[in-house]
XYZ file of N, CA and C in Angstrom:
579
model
N -15.022 30.042 7.576
C -14.339 29.109 8.471
C -13.052 28.496 7.524
N -13.727 28.115 6.297
C -12.610 27.417 5.561
C -11.683 27.971 5.164
N -11.736 29.173 4.990
C -10.387 30.287 4.613
C -9.804 30.209 5.676
N -10.089 30.318 7.250
C -9.400 30.063 8.128
C -8.127 29.270 8.317
N -8.810 27.864 8.150
C -8.396 26.667 8.026
C -7.229 26.654 6.701
N -7.524 27.034 5.709
C -6.692 26.981 4.863
C -5.573 27.890 4.813
N -5.920 28.845 5.430
C -4.639 30.011 5.754
C -3.731 29.646 6.951
N -4.392 28.802 7.822
C -3.623 28.279 9.072
C -2.510 27.123 8.410
N -3.446 26.423 7.468
C -2.502 25.300 6.838
C -1.139 25.710 6.315
N -1.768 26.906 5.278
C -0.526 27.498 4.669
C 0.457 28.113 5.575
N 0.087 28.942 6.647
C 1.264 29.328 7.386
C 1.847 28.262 8.331
N 1.321 27.059 8.641
C 2.036 26.234 9.246
C 3.256 25.256 8.196
N 2.747 25.511 6.831
C 3.646 24.818 5.719
C 4.710 25.785 5.480
N 4.414 26.854 5.451
C 5.519 28.076 5.266
C 6.472 28.133 6.241
N 5.819 27.966 7.764
C 6.859 28.137 8.747
C 7.810 26.709 8.958
N 7.157 25.761 8.639
C 7.977 24.530 8.677
C 8.873 24.650 7.503
N 8.491 25.129 6.116
C 9.662 25.374 5.189
C 10.842 26.464 5.625
N 10.271 27.140 6.244
C 11.364 28.399 6.837
C 12.098 27.532 7.509
N 11.977 26.892 8.648
C 13.061 26.165 9.644
C 13.553 25.391 8.725
N 13.312 24.506 7.885
C 14.056 23.613 6.802
C 15.039 24.358 5.981
N 14.863 25.515 5.704
C 15.424 26.457 4.834
C 16.782 27.015 6.140
N 16.274 27.720 7.102
C 17.121 28.227 7.479
C 17.188 27.240 8.878
N 18.079 26.305 9.164
C 18.070 25.121 10.401
C 18.239 25.784 11.456
N 18.656 26.891 11.905
C 19.208 27.277 13.528
C 18.155 28.457 13.918
N 17.168 28.622 13.077
C 16.102 29.473 13.571
C 15.080 29.010 14.186
N 14.916 27.546 14.192
C 13.746 26.715 14.908
C 14.186 27.112 16.412
N 12.869 27.899 17.276
C 12.923 27.863 18.560
C 12.970 26.578 19.461
N 13.825 26.843 20.485
C 13.725 25.384 21.307
C 12.302 25.014 21.899
N 12.012 23.792 21.992
C 10.925 23.342 22.476
C 11.092 22.952 23.784
N 10.187 23.204 24.644
C 10.190 22.248 26.040
C 9.970 21.225 25.935
N 10.565 20.158 26.692
C 10.404 18.994 26.966
C 9.026 18.635 27.459
N 8.574 17.236 27.727
C 7.261 16.662 27.770
C 7.001 17.246 29.388
N 8.415 16.682 30.119
C 7.760 16.913 31.986
C 9.224 17.823 32.197
N 8.885 18.477 33.542
C 10.005 19.050 33.879
C 10.895 18.399 34.609
N 12.098 18.508 34.811
C 13.195 17.922 35.369
C 12.735 17.127 36.940
N 13.470 15.962 37.127
C 12.983 15.295 38.460
C 14.175 16.124 39.173
N 13.420 16.305 40.945
C 14.286 17.054 41.703
C 14.005 16.011 42.830
N 15.342 15.806 43.586
C 15.531 15.303 44.794
C 15.604 15.882 45.946
N 15.091 15.327 47.039
C 15.168 16.263 48.307
C 16.615 16.353 48.614
N 17.199 17.343 49.548
C 18.096 17.534 49.859
C 18.651 16.095 50.753
N 20.168 15.913 50.726
C 20.574 14.717 51.419
C 20.265 13.401 50.818
N 19.516 13.063 49.830
C 19.231 11.884 49.126
C 20.410 11.350 48.182
N 21.459 11.970 48.114
C 22.750 11.610 47.314
C 22.698 12.340 46.177
N 24.110 12.325 45.453
C 24.258 13.102 44.421
C 23.387 12.978 43.244
N 23.065 13.915 42.450
C 22.096 13.605 41.327
C 23.196 13.175 40.088
N 22.713 12.362 39.595
C 23.090 11.779 38.204
C 22.984 12.691 36.820
N 23.671 12.931 36.225
C 23.482 13.730 35.125
C 22.716 12.898 34.058
N 21.639 13.374 33.412
C 20.858 13.103 32.269
C 21.731 13.013 30.741
N 21.243 12.025 30.225
C 21.839 12.273 28.736
C 20.759 13.183 28.023
N 21.762 13.739 26.924
C 20.371 14.427 26.093
C 19.419 13.376 25.546
N 18.442 14.217 24.910
C 17.250 13.268 24.389
C 18.053 12.379 23.060
N 17.588 11.174 22.819
C 17.994 10.594 21.500
C 17.558 11.245 20.467
N 18.341 10.876 19.417
C 17.935 11.542 18.099
C 16.757 10.630 17.661
N 16.323 9.703 18.222
C 15.032 9.020 17.471
C 13.754 10.051 18.045
N 13.850 10.976 19.018
C 12.837 11.791 19.557
C 12.580 12.974 18.988
N 13.603 13.114 17.750
C 13.379 14.460 17.148
C 12.253 14.539 16.028
N 11.783 15.552 15.653
C 10.660 15.517 14.877
C 10.887 14.986 13.505
N 9.852 13.860 13.040
C 10.161 13.275 11.728
C 9.923 14.288 10.448
N 10.475 14.058 9.684
C 10.441 14.925 8.371
C 9.759 14.451 7.263
N 9.207 13.053 7.256
C 8.551 12.442 6.583
C 7.383 13.299 5.844
N 7.449 13.446 4.482
C 6.576 13.938 3.744
C 7.049 15.294 3.406
N 7.696 15.933 4.045
C 8.030 17.516 3.868
C 8.326 17.720 2.246
N 9.161 16.815 1.780
C 9.763 17.049 0.397
C 8.571 16.866 -0.363
N 7.768 15.901 -0.151
C 6.550 15.634 -1.242
C 5.743 16.718 -0.885
N 5.460 17.434 0.030
C 4.549 18.309 0.459
C 4.943 19.469 -0.250
N 5.989 19.896 -0.223
C 6.904 21.178 -0.925
C 6.777 20.837 -2.691
N 6.976 19.760 -2.816
C 6.886 19.438 -4.283
C 5.431 19.619 -4.822
N 4.709 19.174 -3.882
C 3.207 19.128 -4.143
C 2.763 20.656 -4.403
N 2.952 21.430 -3.635
C 2.731 22.846 -3.517
C 3.087 23.460 -4.965
N 4.646 23.093 -5.399
C 4.911 23.875 -6.616
C 4.289 23.250 -7.785
N 3.958 21.746 -7.673
C 3.273 21.562 -8.825
C 1.786 21.838 -9.010
N 0.912 22.066 -7.562
C -0.203 22.853 -7.658
C -0.553 24.171 -7.868
N 0.749 24.981 -7.805
C 0.900 26.326 -7.972
C 0.827 26.426 -9.685
N 1.812 25.445 -10.034
C 1.755 25.702 -11.561
C 0.691 25.222 -12.085
N -0.001 24.073 -12.080
C -1.566 23.759 -12.041
C -2.414 24.778 -12.201
N -2.336 25.114 -11.030
C -3.259 26.370 -10.865
C -3.378 27.644 -11.802
N -1.879 28.007 -12.131
C -1.690 28.922 -12.926
C -2.322 28.651 -14.690
N -2.197 27.319 -14.779
C -2.489 26.708 -16.081
C -3.831 26.652 -15.973
N -4.738 26.299 -15.234
C -6.117 26.158 -14.797
C -6.791 27.685 -15.200
N -6.324 28.386 -14.374
C -6.726 29.827 -14.483
C -6.719 30.499 -15.655
N -5.677 30.232 -16.179
C -5.522 30.859 -17.712
C -6.305 30.128 -18.595
N -6.533 28.856 -18.537
C -7.533 28.036 -19.537
C -9.028 28.516 -19.320
N -9.302 28.863 -17.721
C -10.601 29.291 -17.531
C -10.880 30.713 -17.949
N -9.871 31.606 -18.119
C -10.138 33.122 -18.235
C -10.415 32.791 -20.123
N -10.102 31.954 -20.694
C -10.323 31.661 -22.267
C -11.686 31.311 -22.396
N -12.475 30.969 -21.667
C -13.880 30.573 -21.624
C -14.638 31.722 -21.329
N -15.967 31.530 -21.669
C -16.972 32.656 -21.721
C -17.410 32.632 -20.042
N -17.282 31.561 -19.314
C -17.843 31.051 -17.754
C -17.150 32.265 -17.265
N -15.806 33.044 -17.123
C -15.170 33.845 -16.421
C -15.099 34.948 -16.937
N -14.769 35.803 -16.105
C -14.200 37.308 -16.627
C -13.336 37.788 -15.699
N -12.179 38.168 -16.354
C -11.101 38.879 -15.795
C -11.320 40.095 -15.430
N -10.881 40.545 -14.013
C -11.587 42.018 -13.762
C -9.824 42.434 -13.410
N -10.039 44.057 -13.374
C -8.776 44.644 -13.506
C -8.201 44.555 -12.123
N -6.946 44.349 -12.152
C -6.137 44.172 -10.676
C -4.601 44.068 -10.839
N -4.286 43.699 -9.705
C -2.754 43.416 -9.540
C -2.471 42.087 -10.239
N -2.591 41.817 -11.456
C -1.849 40.789 -12.294
C -0.524 40.547 -12.199
N 0.343 41.570 -12.467
C 1.541 41.653 -12.264
C 2.029 40.988 -10.886
N 1.579 41.599 -9.868
C 2.014 41.143 -8.521
C 1.263 39.586 -8.230
N 0.254 39.175 -8.919
C -0.030 37.877 -8.912
C 0.987 36.921 -9.725
N 1.103 37.343 -10.926
C 2.434 36.234 -11.581
C 3.654 36.449 -10.828
N 4.026 37.348 -10.473
C 5.173 37.496 -9.357
C 5.267 36.512 -8.120
N 3.947 36.937 -7.324
C 3.560 35.809 -6.533
C 3.631 34.546 -6.644
N 3.084 33.942 -7.832
C 2.761 32.685 -8.126
C 4.174 31.826 -8.136
N 4.854 32.712 -9.152
C 6.579 32.337 -9.409
C 7.347 32.332 -8.133
N 7.171 32.954 -7.291
C 7.895 32.892 -5.939
C 7.375 31.670 -5.081
N 6.316 31.676 -5.164
C 5.893 30.489 -4.315
C 6.204 29.195 -5.053
N 6.201 28.964 -6.425
C 6.349 27.880 -7.055
C 8.073 27.692 -6.517
N 8.816 28.523 -6.780
C 10.509 28.735 -6.753
C 10.582 28.273 -5.359
N 10.170 28.879 -4.392
C 10.520 28.895 -2.827
C 10.124 27.141 -2.672
N 8.750 26.710 -3.269
C 8.600 25.172 -3.045
C 9.438 24.250 -3.471
N 9.924 24.532 -4.745
C 10.823 23.334 -5.509
C 12.039 23.677 -5.006
N 12.548 24.814 -4.395
C 14.009 24.436 -3.851
C 13.963 24.019 -2.115
N 12.854 24.391 -1.954
C 12.622 23.915 -0.512
C 12.616 22.105 -0.410
N 11.745 21.628 -1.380
C 11.746 20.330 -1.711
C 12.842 19.682 -1.995
N 14.031 20.211 -2.956
C 15.298 19.958 -3.344
C 16.159 19.801 -2.311
N 16.080 20.594 -1.113
C 17.171 20.829 -0.031
C 16.629 19.780 1.184
N 15.322 19.145 1.143
C 14.918 18.480 2.350
C 15.029 16.962 1.847
N 15.405 16.078 2.756
C 15.319 14.859 2.628
C 14.360 14.097 2.143
N 14.351 13.232 1.350
C 13.353 12.812 0.156
C 13.181 11.320 0.745
N 13.626 10.666 1.451
C 13.699 9.313 1.935
C 11.977 9.412 2.843
N 11.173 8.577 2.332
C 9.771 8.888 2.766
C 8.628 9.433 2.655
N 9.178 9.988 1.400
C 8.107 11.236 0.953
C 7.593 10.529 -0.113
N 6.035 10.539 -0.132
C 5.141 9.831 -0.831
C 4.083 10.818 -1.696
N 3.409 10.269 -2.503
C 2.560 11.113 -3.494
C 1.298 11.523 -2.603
N 0.668 11.101 -1.559
C -0.201 11.560 -0.562
C 0.202 12.910 0.040
N 1.436 13.082 0.185
C 1.976 14.412 0.806
C 1.967 15.598 -0.541
N 2.308 15.098 -1.683
C 2.497 15.638 -2.707
C 1.078 16.383 -3.093
N 0.009 15.371 -2.966
C -1.146 15.753 -3.552
C -1.919 16.473 -2.438
N -1.550 16.398 -0.815
C -1.908 17.230 -0.130
C -1.465 19.067 -0.066
N -0.330 18.716 -0.860
C 0.475 20.082 -0.830
C -0.233 20.768 -2.092
N -0.275 20.038 -3.133
C -1.123 20.967 -4.433
C -2.765 21.192 -3.676
N -3.249 20.411 -3.222
C -4.877 20.892 -2.688
C -4.851 21.959 -2.133
N -3.756 22.051 -1.014
C -3.774 23.360 -0.476
C -3.065 24.476 -1.169
N -2.279 24.570 -2.044
C -1.863 25.468 -2.837
C -3.015 25.754 -3.810
N -3.663 24.994 -4.501
C -4.919 25.155 -5.206
C -5.951 26.070 -4.698
N -6.321 25.328 -3.234
C -7.334 26.248 -2.463
C -6.637 27.607 -2.251
N -5.575 27.755 -1.754
C -5.346 29.141 -1.040
C -5.075 30.339 -2.322
N -4.476 29.612 -3.337
C -4.340 30.925 -4.419
C -5.754 31.043 -4.944
N -6.644 30.258 -5.158
C -7.911 30.510 -5.704
C -8.617 31.381 -5.021
N -8.342 31.324 -3.369
C -9.011 31.928 -2.457
C -8.519 33.457 -2.426
N -7.109 33.518 -2.700
C -6.402 34.839 -2.576
C -6.967 35.655 -4.244
N -6.884 34.695 -5.175
C -6.964 35.488 -6.524
C -8.576 36.011 -6.493
N -9.315 35.504 -6.073
C -10.816 35.740 -6.235
C -11.189 36.426 -5.153
N -10.908 36.421 -4.084
C -11.539 36.978 -2.962
C -10.666 38.229 -2.200
N -9.341 38.087 -2.560
C -8.461 38.932 -1.767
C -8.279 40.064 -2.926
N -7.626 39.520 -4.132
C -7.306 40.446 -5.041
C -8.355 40.841 -5.984
N -9.199 39.884 -6.298
C -10.159 40.250 -6.888
C -10.036 40.382 -8.484
N -9.109 39.217 -8.821
C -8.880 39.351 -10.064
C -9.741 38.509 -11.070
N -10.647 37.880 -10.668
C -11.893 37.127 -11.731
C -12.524 36.704 -11.163
N -14.052 36.432 -11.846
C -14.906 35.903 -11.169
C -15.803 35.204 -12.314
N -16.576 34.285 -11.624
C -17.068 33.451 -12.761
C -18.824 34.020 -12.932
N -19.237 33.976 -14.385
C -20.152 34.779 -14.944
C -21.561 33.713 -14.799
N -21.475 32.837 -15.173
C -22.492 31.775 -15.341
C -22.379 30.878 -13.663
N -23.677 30.854 -13.347
C -23.625 29.751 -12.098
C -22.406 30.142 -10.973
N -22.194 31.430 -10.939
C -21.104 32.012 -9.605
C -21.161 31.145 -8.609
N -22.197 31.136 -7.847
C -22.184 30.463 -6.357
C -21.426 28.991 -6.563
N -22.200 28.418 -7.562
C -21.966 26.715 -7.921
C -20.292 26.620 -8.407
N -20.137 27.327 -9.152
C -18.717 27.245 -9.731
C -17.855 27.625 -8.599
N -18.080 28.524 -7.844
C -17.035 29.165 -6.677
C -17.048 27.959 -5.659
N -17.823 27.326 -5.451
C -17.906 26.195 -4.300
C -16.927 25.062 -5.052
N -17.310 24.859 -6.355
C -16.423 23.810 -6.963
C -15.129 24.058 -6.964
N -14.916 25.294 -7.329
C -13.499 25.662 -7.614
C -12.601 25.590 -6.275
N -13.370 26.384 -5.288
C -12.677 26.257 -3.935
C -12.974 24.844 -3.095
N -14.007 24.118 -3.328
C -14.488 23.220 -2.388
C -13.365 21.816 -3.021
N -12.889 21.917 -4.399
C -12.196 20.644 -4.577
C -10.831 20.596 -3.922
N -10.165 21.499 -3.745
C -8.778 21.535 -2.920
C -9.313 21.239 -1.295
N -10.295 21.628 -1.042
C -10.772 21.144 0.354
C -11.024 20.143 0.600
N -11.864 19.365 -0.547
C -12.260 17.826 -0.451
C -11.055 17.264 -0.163
N -10.296 17.362 -1.110
C -8.838 16.482 -1.096
C -8.487 16.576 0.286
N -7.974 17.779 0.897
C -7.518 17.748 2.075
C -8.079 17.130 2.980
N -9.446 17.256 3.023
C -10.372 16.302 3.991
C -10.078 15.064 4.018
N -9.943 14.368 2.851
C -9.406 13.128 2.830
C -8.192 12.750 3.305
N -7.413 13.414 2.775
C -6.177 12.978 2.856
C -5.446 13.199 4.069
N -5.774 14.445 4.606
C -4.661 14.809 6.039
C -5.137 13.996 7.223
N -6.334 13.544 7.187
C -6.332 12.496 8.526
C -5.573 11.447 8.221
N -5.582 10.812 6.925
C -4.829 9.672 6.778
C -3.301 10.045 6.856
N -3.133 10.729 6.649
C -1.514 11.440 6.597
C -0.969 11.455 8.113
N -1.894 12.218 8.889
C -1.419 12.299 10.506
C -1.613 11.043 11.220
N -2.342 10.217 10.631
C -2.672 9.238 11.653
C -1.087 7.918 11.128
N -0.253 8.275 10.058
C 0.827 7.307 9.903
C 2.008 8.236 10.088
N 1.773 9.304 10.851
C 2.821 9.931 11.702
C 3.534 9.230 12.473
N 4.840 9.126 12.441
C 5.622 8.215 13.502
C 5.397 8.947 14.951
N 5.733 8.138 16.094
C 5.513 8.603 17.368
C 6.744 9.449 17.899
N 6.537 10.323 18.541
C 7.819 11.181 19.134
C 8.256 10.353 20.298
N 7.545 9.502 20.811
C 8.379 8.576 21.975
C 8.933 7.348 21.852
N 9.900 7.042 22.469
C 10.620 5.912 21.838
C 9.727 4.581 22.325
N 9.841 3.619 21.464
C 9.405 2.488 21.657
C 9.516 1.687 23.160
N 8.375 1.292 23.769
C 8.387 0.746 25.163
C 8.816 -0.712 25.348
N 8.715 -1.393 24.087
C 8.916 -2.656 23.701
C 10.340 -3.216 24.027
N 11.444 -2.184 23.602
C 12.547 -2.896 24.041
C 12.957 -2.763 25.481
N 12.295 -1.650 26.384
C 12.387 -1.607 27.708
C 11.984 -2.511 28.281
N 10.844 -3.043 27.929
C 10.087 -3.922 28.733
C 10.896 -5.690 28.677
N 11.548 -5.579 27.524
C 12.159 -7.051 27.294
C 13.274 -7.238 28.532
């Protein structure tokens, strides 16, 4: 179940990054409610104004998230290289060149995405969440999808610690980050005054 949640997070981040890189690719989203209709004979309809710019989705944290994914990818590559130098892990035959290429592509794409995105409002919490998501997802892909390495001693405990560290950071950070998101609705204080 944690694998599905991690994959869903990565898919969401990649989808968001794609729409940041290719601005015209975002699908049109329906509004909150259907347009109001008047019965015939009630007078002319007044044209409505387009939605205000304040109702657009906030991009707060996107640059930090992408920078965190890039940093997490590089940190993961260094950590796995260090782990493979110890007797606690064993490298298996597999697609190491494909993995190295994939790590380079993920790090480069996340770095480019973070540079192309507005950075006002990006903070370290988003970067840490991106690094934790990258760590967890790359560990799951390397160990369980590609089967490139495994732990020799205490495999279950080390496996839980290795994958669970990223999930623990995400479990702590994500609710706090989502609570701080700005509302998509305009403030009603100005309308009531």
